[in-house]
Amino acid sequence: MSHFKDNITAEQLAERALFHLKYNRGKDMRAATTFDKMMCFSQAVRDMAVDGFIATQRQYLDQDVRRVNYLSMEYLIGKMLSNNIYALGIEKITAEALKTLDISTDELLALDVEAGLGNGGLGRLAACYLDSLATMELPAYGYGIRYEHGIFRQEFDHGWQKERPDEWLALGYPWELIRPEYTLPVCVYGRVKKNFRPGKGSSDVWEDFQVFEAVPFDVPIIGYHVNTVNMLRLWKSQPAEGFRLDVFNQGDYVRAVEEKNWAENVSKVLYPSDYTYAGKELRLIQEYFLASCSVRDIVRRYKKNHKDYSRFAEKNVIQLNDTHPTLAVVELMRVLHDEERIPWDDAWDITVNTFCYTNHTLLAEALEKWTVDLMQRVLPRHMQIIFEINHRFLQQVEINHPGEGDLMRKVSLIEEGQHQQVRMANLCVVGSNKVNGVSALHSNLLKTNTMPEFDKIYPGKFTNVTNGITHRRWLIKANPELSALITENIGEDWKTDLSLVKAFEDCASKRAVQKKFMEIKRQKKVELCATIKELTGYLVSPDSVFDVQIKRLHMYKRQLLKAMHIIHLYNKIKANPKAKVQPKTFIFAAKAAPAYLIAKSVIKLINTMGEVINNDVDVAGRLTVVFLPDYNVSLAEKIIPAADISEQISTAGLEASGTGNMKLSLNGALTVGTWDGANIEIAQNVGEDNIFIFGHRTEEIEELARKGYNPWSYMDKSKDLQGVLEALRDNIFDPNQPDLFKDLYNEVTEHGDYYYYLADYEEYIKCNEDVDKLYATPTKWAEKAILNVARMGWFSSDRSIQDYVDGIWHLEKTPVDLTDEID
């Protein structure tokens, strides 16, 4: 079977880039900037995928395949140019073609645009899954929102996080294809009235709504060395009537563009702040926008091959990635029942058999709820449908579990109280045929702690699919030197089947491989040192231990615990400047939600500590603290290969899975972590001797809570801990602002230490001492690091997708033949 790269030469690729330079950029080589060259070459690479894109979509249609439609508010896809070059297998002809453009590959890739479509693990997981689905030749569509500004660009001002707009679309995005022919109207607000039809009873009609539009943009998702090119469809909001000329001519210039501004705000930014009523309203409209457009697009595509809905659930899976797209359940019911006139029970059967839901959190505050008042204002018909779903559901619960009022209160879609609220997670469970957690512990806690009532009502509905990562980006692309070492020792086949990397285990004790592995690690550290110097101005030694904590900034993820460890070491050195301390560089990267003030205090603390510690002559060469700004996929690709230690220290029972832990371990970083999320499965796969586990486990924390947890008892027993907390309370790093970090001190003392920092502190310090002892024996360290690499095959996103296929989606592999396109 022919493949893309078999039918193009370096000369043809260069020719295609020059075509785009002339006819898309309007320039010749004399006038072309490096940005022009990046754009035109990206378009040339995109052209290579078009044959596969057209053939893939046609084959899905002709064969009427069963497809998964993945709905997610985030897709952290990173830079696409280098990824697509790897996927197409054109690394060599790219280097050759770029000679014609008089530019190097590195210069070109530096200018590639990183799409602002996500924030953290949720979005990166979705991106990995799209990559695996295409590579495994499975019929799939991703649906998301084309945010104009993404999350935000992070800068530091005197150590404080400042949010700036992420202008990723300002200069154009070469990977998207606009599809105005599939523009859809979106309705919000209005009212519902009864429509009486003689002899047919009454029906509810939604009217007087406000309309805006959704325009789809398609980003091709290229499978690795296969012909399959799937699609990520992103929706952009725009006004149905953008400019009121009549109002403008009356002199009211502001009102003339009012509707335009309102409509465009819907896809303006990822996660608009919901701390105000207007913010909540916009956020709800945004979630409905994604759900409504995606559902109706799926229905439109289904109708190409079908005259009725009897096979809709057979041909479509809709996977909800977290609760954000929950309204898709209600929208499908509205389309089937209101528009297609399908009886309620039949429409509900179709809906439940179509949807599946992935839960990503055990945190109560992260399980979305919307007030009934807001829902009725924005989506009056949908609120009616939710009430009807709930009524019928609770009737069935009462029949099957008579007299269990407490059970009914807990599973109801409506939470009673001063303000009635719609529980979106409950709606997801009731409206889906399968619900999965994302690690073994998380899925078990879902059934036993978070949603035991639903497990009782729906035995067998809950299942587990542990998260995975695509090694194609996070090892082959991000760390080509380590990839080459693996290939040199076990051959090429592991690149297409990560489970085969296990053969590298036999090399772990070989001194020559250990030596080469450590040389590669140092090389990646040298490269990261240059990035650190560029971004922060700090000089960092590549011979120090790189201790890395990179993830979303949240108190349960406990970046503050790492800061407390650093204060412990700093106090130790200040008390005895000759104290023996393993030289370490502590590397942080994280964004805090704009309104999450205490998380922002942690960022300020770490930056303040860095300013003092990095310039303290007593500490010089032993401790360095670095907080890298604006964490994104590209920065992660530089940090992860260089890491020696992977900090995964969330409070046990609160991290659903994590995927950063997998990426770091796959690149040979040793994990320091709690018995939480996917850390558990990593320990089981790499061996508990090759990971550092500390702290109270989930059941032990539950026992502490039952007995009445008292953080002061830990402080009273430890002078070391007292010294660390006093340093926080009194702000030893900036005595001119003694109360600056009092909120952090209070968080772990006066306010009850909700995330058990003090309970885990002593073990965490001891664990880090064990890490230092091991690092002092380089051969042992190298052996354990190599074993981590070799035993991470199970954490491939390909395995995750296969678990979904086998247990939930039941898709069939659909290889794409390019013969017709090539002829």
Coordinates of N, CA and C in Angstrom, one line a residue, residues 658-786:
G658 N -2.7 11.7 36.1 CA -1.4 12.3 35.7 C -0.9 11.7 34.5
T659 N -0.3 12.5 33.6 CA 0.4 12.0 32.5 C 1.9 12.5 32.4
G660 N 2.1 13.6 33.1 CA 3.5 14.1 33.2 C 4.4 13.1 33.8
N661 N 3.9 12.4 34.8 CA 4.6 11.3 35.5 C 5.1 10.2 34.5
M662 N 4.2 9.9 33.5 CA 4.6 8.9 32.5 C 5.7 9.5 31.5
K663 N 5.5 10.7 31.1 CA 6.5 11.3 30.2 C 7.9 11.3 30.8
L664 N 7.9 11.8 32.0 CA 9.2 11.9 32.7 C 9.9 10.6 32.9
S665 N 9.1 9.6 33.4 CA 9.6 8.2 33.6 C 10.1 7.6 32.3
L666 N 9.4 7.8 31.2 CA 9.8 7.3 29.9 C 11.1 7.8 29.4
N667 N 11.4 9.0 29.9 CA 12.7 9.7 29.5 C 13.8 9.5 30.6
G668 N 13.5 8.6 31.5 CA 14.6 8.2 32.5 C 14.7 9.0 33.7
A669 N 13.6 9.8 34.1 CA 13.6 10.4 35.4 C 13.0 9.5 36.4
L670 N 13.6 9.5 37.6 CA 13.1 8.7 38.7 C 12.0 9.4 39.4
T671 N 10.9 8.8 39.7 CA 9.7 9.4 40.3 C 9.8 9.5 41.8
V672 N 9.6 10.7 42.4 CA 9.4 10.8 43.8 C 7.9 11.1 43.9
G673 N 7.1 10.2 44.5 CA 5.7 10.4 44.5 C 4.9 9.8 45.6
T674 N 3.7 10.2 45.8 CA 2.8 9.6 46.7 C 2.1 8.4 46.0
W675 N 1.4 7.5 46.8 CA 0.7 6.4 46.3 C -0.6 6.8 45.7
D676 N -0.5 7.5 44.6 CA -1.7 8.2 44.1 C -1.7 8.1 42.5
G677 N -3.0 8.2 42.0 CA -3.1 8.2 40.5 C -2.3 7.1 39.8
A678 N -1.7 7.5 38.7 CA -1.0 6.5 37.9 C 0.4 6.2 38.5
N679 N 0.8 7.0 39.6 CA 2.1 6.6 40.2 C 2.0 5.1 40.7
I680 N 0.9 4.7 41.1 CA 0.7 3.3 41.6 C 1.0 2.3 40.4
E681 N 0.4 2.6 39.3 CA 0.7 1.7 38.2 C 2.1 1.8 37.6
I682 N 2.7 3.0 37.7 CA 4.1 3.1 37.3 C 5.0 2.3 38.2
A683 N 4.7 2.4 39.5 CA 5.5 1.6 40.5 C 5.3 0.1 40.2
Q684 N 4.1 -0.3 39.9 CA 3.9 -1.7 39.6 C 4.6 -2.2 38.3
N685 N 4.7 -1.3 37.4 CA 5.4 -1.6 36.1 C 6.9 -1.5 36.2
V686 N 7.4 -0.5 36.8 CA 8.9 -0.3 36.8 C 9.5 -1.0 37.9
G687 N 8.7 -1.4 38.9 CA 9.2 -2.0 40.1 C 9.4 -1.0 41.2
E688 N 8.9 -1.4 42.4 CA 8.9 -0.4 43.5 C 10.3 -0.1 44.0
D689 N 11.3 -0.9 43.6 CA 12.7 -0.5 43.9 C 13.2 0.6 43.0
N690 N 12.5 0.9 41.9 CA 13.0 1.9 41.0 C 12.1 3.1 41.0
I691 N 11.5 3.4 42.1 CA 10.6 4.6 42.2 C 10.7 4.9 43.7
F692 N 10.5 6.2 44.1 CA 10.5 6.6 45.5 C 9.1 7.0 45.9
I693 N 8.5 6.2 46.7 CA 7.2 6.4 47.2 C 7.2 6.8 48.7
F694 N 6.4 7.8 49.0 CA 6.4 8.3 50.4 C 5.0 8.7 50.8
G695 N 4.8 9.0 52.0 CA 3.5 9.7 52.5 C 2.4 8.7 52.8
H696 N 1.4 9.3 53.4 CA 0.2 8.6 53.8 C -0.6 8.2 52.5
R697 N -1.1 7.0 52.5 CA -1.9 6.5 51.4 C -3.4 6.9 51.6
T698 N -4.2 6.7 50.6 CA -5.6 7.2 50.6 C -6.3 6.8 51.9
E699 N -6.3 5.5 52.2 CA -7.0 5.0 53.3 C -6.5 5.5 54.6
E700 N -5.2 5.8 54.7 CA -4.6 6.4 55.9 C -5.0 7.8 56.1
I701 N -5.1 8.6 55.0 CA -5.6 9.9 55.1 C -7.1 10.0 55.5
E702 N -7.9 9.0 55.0 CA -9.3 8.9 55.4 C -9.4 8.6 56.9
E703 N -8.5 7.8 57.4 CA -8.4 7.5 58.8 C -8.0 8.7 59.6
L704 N -7.0 9.5 59.2 CA -6.7 10.7 59.8 C -7.8 11.7 59.9
A705 N -8.6 11.8 58.8 CA -9.7 12.7 58.8 C -10.8 12.2 59.8
R706 N -11.0 10.9 59.9 CA -12.1 10.4 60.8 C -11.7 10.7 62.2
K707 N -10.4 10.6 62.5 CA -10.0 10.8 63.9 C -9.9 12.2 64.3
G708 N -9.9 13.1 63.3 CA -9.8 14.5 63.6 C -8.4 15.0 63.4
Y709 N -8.0 15.3 62.1 CA -6.6 15.6 61.8 C -6.2 16.9 62.5
N710 N -5.0 16.9 63.1 CA -4.5 18.1 63.8 C -3.1 18.4 63.3
P711 N -3.0 19.3 62.4 CA -1.6 19.6 61.8 C -0.6 20.1 62.8
W712 N -1.1 20.8 63.9 CA -0.2 21.3 64.9 C 0.6 20.2 65.6
S713 N 0.0 19.0 65.7 CA 0.7 17.9 66.4 C 2.0 17.5 65.6
Y714 N 2.0 17.7 64.3 CA 3.3 17.4 63.5 C 4.3 18.5 63.7
M715 N 3.8 19.7 63.8 CA 4.7 20.8 64.0 C 5.3 20.8 65.4
D716 N 4.5 20.4 66.4 CA 5.0 20.3 67.8 C 6.2 19.3 67.9
K717 N 6.1 18.3 67.1 CA 7.1 17.2 67.2 C 8.4 17.4 66.5
S718 N 8.4 18.5 65.6 CA 9.6 18.6 64.7 C 10.1 20.0 64.7
K719 N 11.3 20.2 65.3 CA 12.0 21.5 65.2 C 12.3 22.0 63.8
D720 N 12.6 21.0 63.0 CA 12.9 21.2 61.6 C 11.7 21.8 60.9
L721 N 10.6 21.2 61.1 CA 9.3 21.6 60.5 C 8.9 23.0 61.0
Q722 N 9.1 23.2 62.3 CA 8.9 24.5 62.9 C 9.7 25.6 62.2
G723 N 11.0 25.3 61.9 CA 11.8 26.3 61.3 C 11.4 26.6 59.9
V724 N 10.9 25.6 59.2 CA 10.4 25.8 57.8 C 9.2 26.7 57.8
L725 N 8.2 26.4 58.8 CA 7.0 27.1 58.8 C 7.2 28.6 59.3
E726 N 8.2 28.7 60.2 CA 8.5 30.1 60.7 C 9.1 30.9 59.5
A727 N 9.9 30.2 58.7 CA 10.4 30.9 57.5 C 9.3 31.4 56.6
L728 N 8.3 30.6 56.5 CA 7.1 31.0 55.7 C 6.4 32.2 56.4
R729 N 6.1 32.0 57.7 CA 5.3 32.9 58.5 C 5.9 34.3 58.5
D730 N 7.3 34.3 58.7 CA 8.0 35.6 58.9 C 8.6 36.1 57.6
N731 N 8.5 35.3 56.5 CA 9.1 35.6 55.2 C 10.6 36.0 55.3
I732 N 11.4 35.0 55.6 CA 12.8 35.3 55.8 C 13.5 35.7 54.5
F733 N 12.8 35.5 53.3 CA 13.4 35.8 52.0 C 13.2 37.3 51.7
D734 N 12.3 38.0 52.4 CA 12.1 39.4 52.1 C 11.5 40.0 53.4
P735 N 12.4 40.2 54.4 CA 12.0 40.8 55.7 C 11.2 42.1 55.6
N736 N 11.3 42.8 54.5 CA 10.6 44.0 54.4 C 9.1 43.8 54.2
Q737 N 8.7 42.6 53.8 CA 7.3 42.2 53.7 C 7.0 41.0 54.5
P738 N 7.0 41.1 55.8 CA 7.0 40.0 56.7 C 5.7 39.2 56.6
D739 N 4.6 39.8 56.2 CA 3.3 39.1 56.1 C 2.9 38.5 54.7
L740 N 3.9 38.6 53.8 CA 3.6 38.3 52.4 C 3.1 36.9 52.2
F741 N 3.6 35.9 53.0 CA 3.2 34.5 52.8 C 2.5 34.0 54.0
K742 N 1.9 34.9 54.8 CA 1.1 34.5 55.9 C -0.1 33.6 55.5
D743 N -0.6 33.8 54.3 CA -1.8 33.0 53.8 C -1.3 31.6 53.6
L744 N -0.1 31.4 53.1 CA 0.4 30.0 52.9 C 0.6 29.3 54.3
Y745 N 1.2 30.1 55.2 CA 1.4 29.5 56.6 C 0.1 29.1 57.2
N746 N -0.9 30.0 57.1 CA -2.2 29.7 57.7 C -2.9 28.5 57.0
E747 N -2.7 28.4 55.7 CA -3.3 27.3 54.9 C -2.9 25.9 55.5
V748 N -1.6 25.8 56.0 CA -1.2 24.5 56.5 C -1.2 24.4 58.0
T749 N -1.7 25.5 58.6 CA -1.8 25.4 60.1 C -3.2 25.8 60.6
E750 N -3.5 27.1 60.6 CA -4.7 27.6 61.1 C -6.0 27.1 60.4
H751 N -5.8 26.9 59.1 CA -7.0 26.5 58.3 C -7.1 25.0 58.2
G752 N -6.3 24.2 58.9 CA -6.5 22.8 59.0 C -5.7 21.9 58.1
D753 N -4.9 22.5 57.2 CA -4.0 21.7 56.4 C -4.8 20.7 55.6
Y754 N -5.7 21.2 54.8 CA -6.7 20.4 54.0 C -6.0 19.3 53.2
Y755 N -4.8 19.6 52.7 CA -4.1 18.7 51.8 C -3.0 17.9 52.4
Y756 N -2.9 17.9 53.7 CA -2.0 17.1 54.5 C -0.5 17.3 54.2
Y757 N -0.1 18.5 54.1 CA 1.3 18.8 53.9 C 2.1 18.4 55.1
L758 N 1.6 18.8 56.3 CA 2.5 18.5 57.5 C 2.5 17.0 57.8
A759 N 1.4 16.3 57.5 CA 1.4 14.9 57.8 C 2.4 14.1 56.9
D760 N 2.7 14.6 55.7 CA 3.6 14.0 54.8 C 5.0 14.5 54.8
Y761 N 5.2 15.7 55.5 CA 6.5 16.4 55.4 C 7.7 15.5 55.8
E762 N 7.6 14.9 57.0 CA 8.8 14.2 57.5 C 9.2 13.1 56.5
E763 N 8.2 12.3 56.1 CA 8.6 11.2 55.1 C 9.1 11.8 53.8
Y764 N 8.6 12.9 53.4 CA 9.1 13.5 52.2 C 10.6 13.9 52.3
I765 N 10.9 14.5 53.4 CA 12.3 14.9 53.6 C 13.2 13.6 53.6
K766 N 12.8 12.6 54.3 CA 13.5 11.3 54.3 C 13.6 10.7 52.9
C767 N 12.6 10.8 52.2 CA 12.6 10.2 50.8 C 13.6 10.9 49.9
N768 N 13.7 12.3 50.1 CA 14.7 13.0 49.3 C 16.1 12.7 49.7
E769 N 16.3 12.4 51.0 CA 17.6 12.0 51.4 C 18.0 10.6 50.8
D770 N 17.0 9.7 50.6 CA 17.3 8.5 49.9 C 17.6 8.7 48.5
V771 N 17.0 9.6 47.8 CA 17.3 10.0 46.5 C 18.7 10.4 46.3
D772 N 19.2 11.3 47.2 CA 20.5 11.8 47.2 C 21.6 10.7 47.4
K773 N 21.3 9.7 48.3 CA 22.2 8.6 48.5 C 22.3 7.8 47.2
L774 N 21.2 7.5 46.5 CA 21.3 6.8 45.3 C 22.0 7.5 44.2
Y775 N 21.8 8.8 44.1 CA 22.5 9.6 43.0 C 24.0 9.6 43.2
A776 N 24.4 9.4 44.5 CA 25.9 9.4 44.7 C 26.5 8.1 44.1
T777 N 25.7 7.2 43.7 CA 26.2 6.0 43.0 C 25.7 6.0 41.6
P778 N 26.5 6.6 40.7 CA 26.0 6.8 39.3 C 25.5 5.6 38.6
T779 N 26.3 4.5 38.8 CA 25.9 3.3 38.0 C 24.5 2.7 38.5
K780 N 24.3 2.8 39.8 CA 23.0 2.3 40.3 C 21.9 3.2 39.8
W781 N 22.1 4.5 39.8 CA 21.1 5.5 39.3 C 20.8 5.3 37.9
A782 N 21.9 5.1 37.0 CA 21.7 4.9 35.6 C 20.9 3.6 35.3
E783 N 21.2 2.6 36.1 CA 20.5 1.3 35.9 C 19.0 1.5 36.2
K784 N 18.7 2.1 37.3 CA 17.3 2.3 37.6 C 16.6 3.2 36.6
A785 N 17.3 4.2 36.1 CA 16.7 5.2 35.1 C 16.4 4.4 33.8
I786 N 17.3 3.6 33.4 CA 17.1 2.8 32.2 C 16.0 1.8 32.4

